[in-house]
Amino acid sequence: MPISISRQKLVDAIVDGLTTVRNTVNRISVPRYIRSVGTVNVPAGATYIDIPDADVDDNYTILVEVSWNTTVWITNKTGGGFRINFGTAVPSGGRVVRWVKVRSL
């Protein structure tokens, strides 16, 4: 039976890394679904960054935070890593990009 949970509650649970999301029937321990997190410095002018991050397969989702006005999408997902693409090149001075890998539920 699927769990009904608000988007904000799930985001809060992912961010704190400790919360167990529950209803009367099911319990999901969120930390076991968070596979890895990372912060990477991306040089100015880059339109993508390849992230090597080993996993068993490509059955995961990547959440990305950037600090400039751009679109972001993921390609080249494999068990060995993924690519974060930027619709607008990284501004001068470079930027930090943060990501979280979440295994599919």
Short mmCIF file of C-alpha atoms in Angstrom, two decimals:
data_model
loop_
_atom_site.label_atom_id
_atom_site.label_comp_id
_atom_site.label_asym_id
_atom_site.label_seq_id
_atom_site.Cartn_x
_atom_site.Cartn_y
_atom_site.Cartn_z
CA MET A 1 0.00 0.00 0.00
CA PRO A 2 1.54 3.38 -1.00
CA ILE A 3 2.24 6.02 1.58
CA SER A 4 0.64 9.43 1.22
CA ILE A 5 3.11 12.11 2.27
CA SER A 6 3.39 15.80 1.62
CA ARG A 7 6.23 16.98 -0.59
CA GLN A 8 7.53 19.25 2.19
CA LYS A 9 7.61 16.40 4.74
CA LEU A 10 9.63 14.26 2.32
CA VAL A 11 12.03 17.12 1.58
CA ASP A 12 12.45 17.76 5.31
CA ALA A 13 13.15 14.07 5.86
CA ILE A 14 15.73 13.94 3.08
CA VAL A 15 17.46 17.06 4.33
CA ASP A 16 17.77 15.98 7.96
CA GLY A 17 18.81 12.44 7.00
CA LEU A 18 17.43 10.95 10.22
CA THR A 19 13.65 11.07 9.95
CA THR A 20 11.57 7.95 9.51
CA VAL A 21 8.44 8.73 7.51
CA ARG A 22 5.44 6.80 8.87
CA ASN A 23 1.76 6.20 8.55
CA THR A 24 -0.36 3.66 10.43
CA VAL A 25 0.50 0.82 8.05
CA ASN A 26 3.94 1.50 6.55
CA ARG A 27 7.27 2.80 7.70
CA ILE A 28 9.95 4.03 5.34
CA SER A 29 13.37 4.86 6.66
CA VAL A 30 14.46 7.74 4.46
CA PRO A 31 18.23 7.49 5.18
CA ARG A 32 18.50 4.09 3.49
CA TYR A 33 17.32 5.68 0.24
CA ILE A 34 19.86 8.50 0.31
CA ARG A 35 22.86 6.97 -1.44
CA SER A 36 25.26 9.87 -1.46
CA VAL A 37 25.58 13.63 -1.39
CA GLY A 38 28.16 15.90 -2.88
CA THR A 39 29.41 19.41 -3.35
CA VAL A 40 31.45 20.20 -6.43
CA ASN A 41 33.19 23.36 -7.64
CA VAL A 42 32.26 24.00 -11.27
CA PRO A 43 34.51 26.29 -13.33
CA ALA A 44 33.23 29.39 -15.14
CA GLY A 45 31.86 28.69 -18.60
CA ALA A 46 31.00 25.04 -17.94
CA THR A 47 27.70 23.78 -19.33
CA TYR A 48 27.88 20.41 -17.55
CA ILE A 49 29.82 18.49 -14.93
CA ASP A 50 30.34 14.72 -14.82
CA ILE A 51 30.01 13.18 -11.37
CA PRO A 52 31.65 9.78 -10.82
CA ASP A 53 29.60 8.04 -8.13
CA ALA A 54 29.42 4.24 -8.11
CA ASP A 55 26.10 2.50 -7.51
CA VAL A 56 24.56 -0.86 -8.41
CA ASP A 57 22.49 0.50 -11.32
CA ASP A 58 20.84 3.67 -12.66
CA ASN A 59 17.64 3.36 -10.58
CA TYR A 60 18.08 6.65 -8.72
CA THR A 61 17.11 10.31 -8.81
CA ILE A 62 19.45 13.27 -8.50
CA LEU A 63 18.38 16.46 -6.69
CA VAL A 64 20.51 19.49 -7.59
CA GLU A 65 20.98 22.94 -6.05
CA VAL A 66 22.70 25.70 -8.05
CA SER A 67 23.38 29.33 -7.17
CA TRP A 68 22.69 31.06 -10.50
CA ASN A 69 19.62 31.40 -12.71
CA THR A 70 19.65 28.33 -14.95
CA THR A 71 17.84 25.15 -15.82
CA VAL A 72 19.33 21.84 -14.70
CA TRP A 73 18.84 18.31 -16.00
CA ILE A 74 20.55 14.95 -15.55
CA THR A 75 21.87 12.74 -18.37
CA ASN A 76 24.26 9.80 -18.74
CA LYS A 77 22.93 8.07 -15.62
CA THR A 78 24.75 4.78 -15.08
CA GLY A 79 25.90 2.70 -12.17
CA GLY A 80 29.17 4.62 -12.42
CA GLY A 81 27.88 8.17 -12.20
CA PHE A 82 25.88 10.86 -13.97
CA ARG A 83 26.10 14.24 -15.72
CA ILE A 84 24.55 17.47 -14.42
CA ASN A 85 23.74 19.80 -17.34
CA PHE A 86 23.21 23.58 -17.10
CA GLY A 87 21.01 25.57 -19.50
CA THR A 88 23.10 28.69 -18.78
CA ALA A 89 26.87 28.40 -18.52
CA VAL A 90 28.44 28.82 -15.10
CA PRO A 91 29.09 32.54 -14.44
CA SER A 92 32.56 34.05 -14.05
CA GLY A 93 34.37 33.00 -10.94
CA GLY A 94 32.78 29.53 -11.02
CA ARG A 95 30.10 28.22 -8.69
CA VAL A 96 29.42 25.47 -6.19
CA VAL A 97 26.81 22.84 -7.08
CA ARG A 98 25.28 20.57 -4.45
CA TRP A 99 23.56 17.27 -5.23
CA VAL A 100 21.83 14.39 -3.46
CA LYS A 101 21.38 10.90 -4.92
CA VAL A 102 18.18 9.17 -3.82
CA ARG A 103 17.46 5.54 -4.68
CA SER A 104 14.06 5.05 -6.27
CA LEU A 105 11.49 3.88 -3.73
#
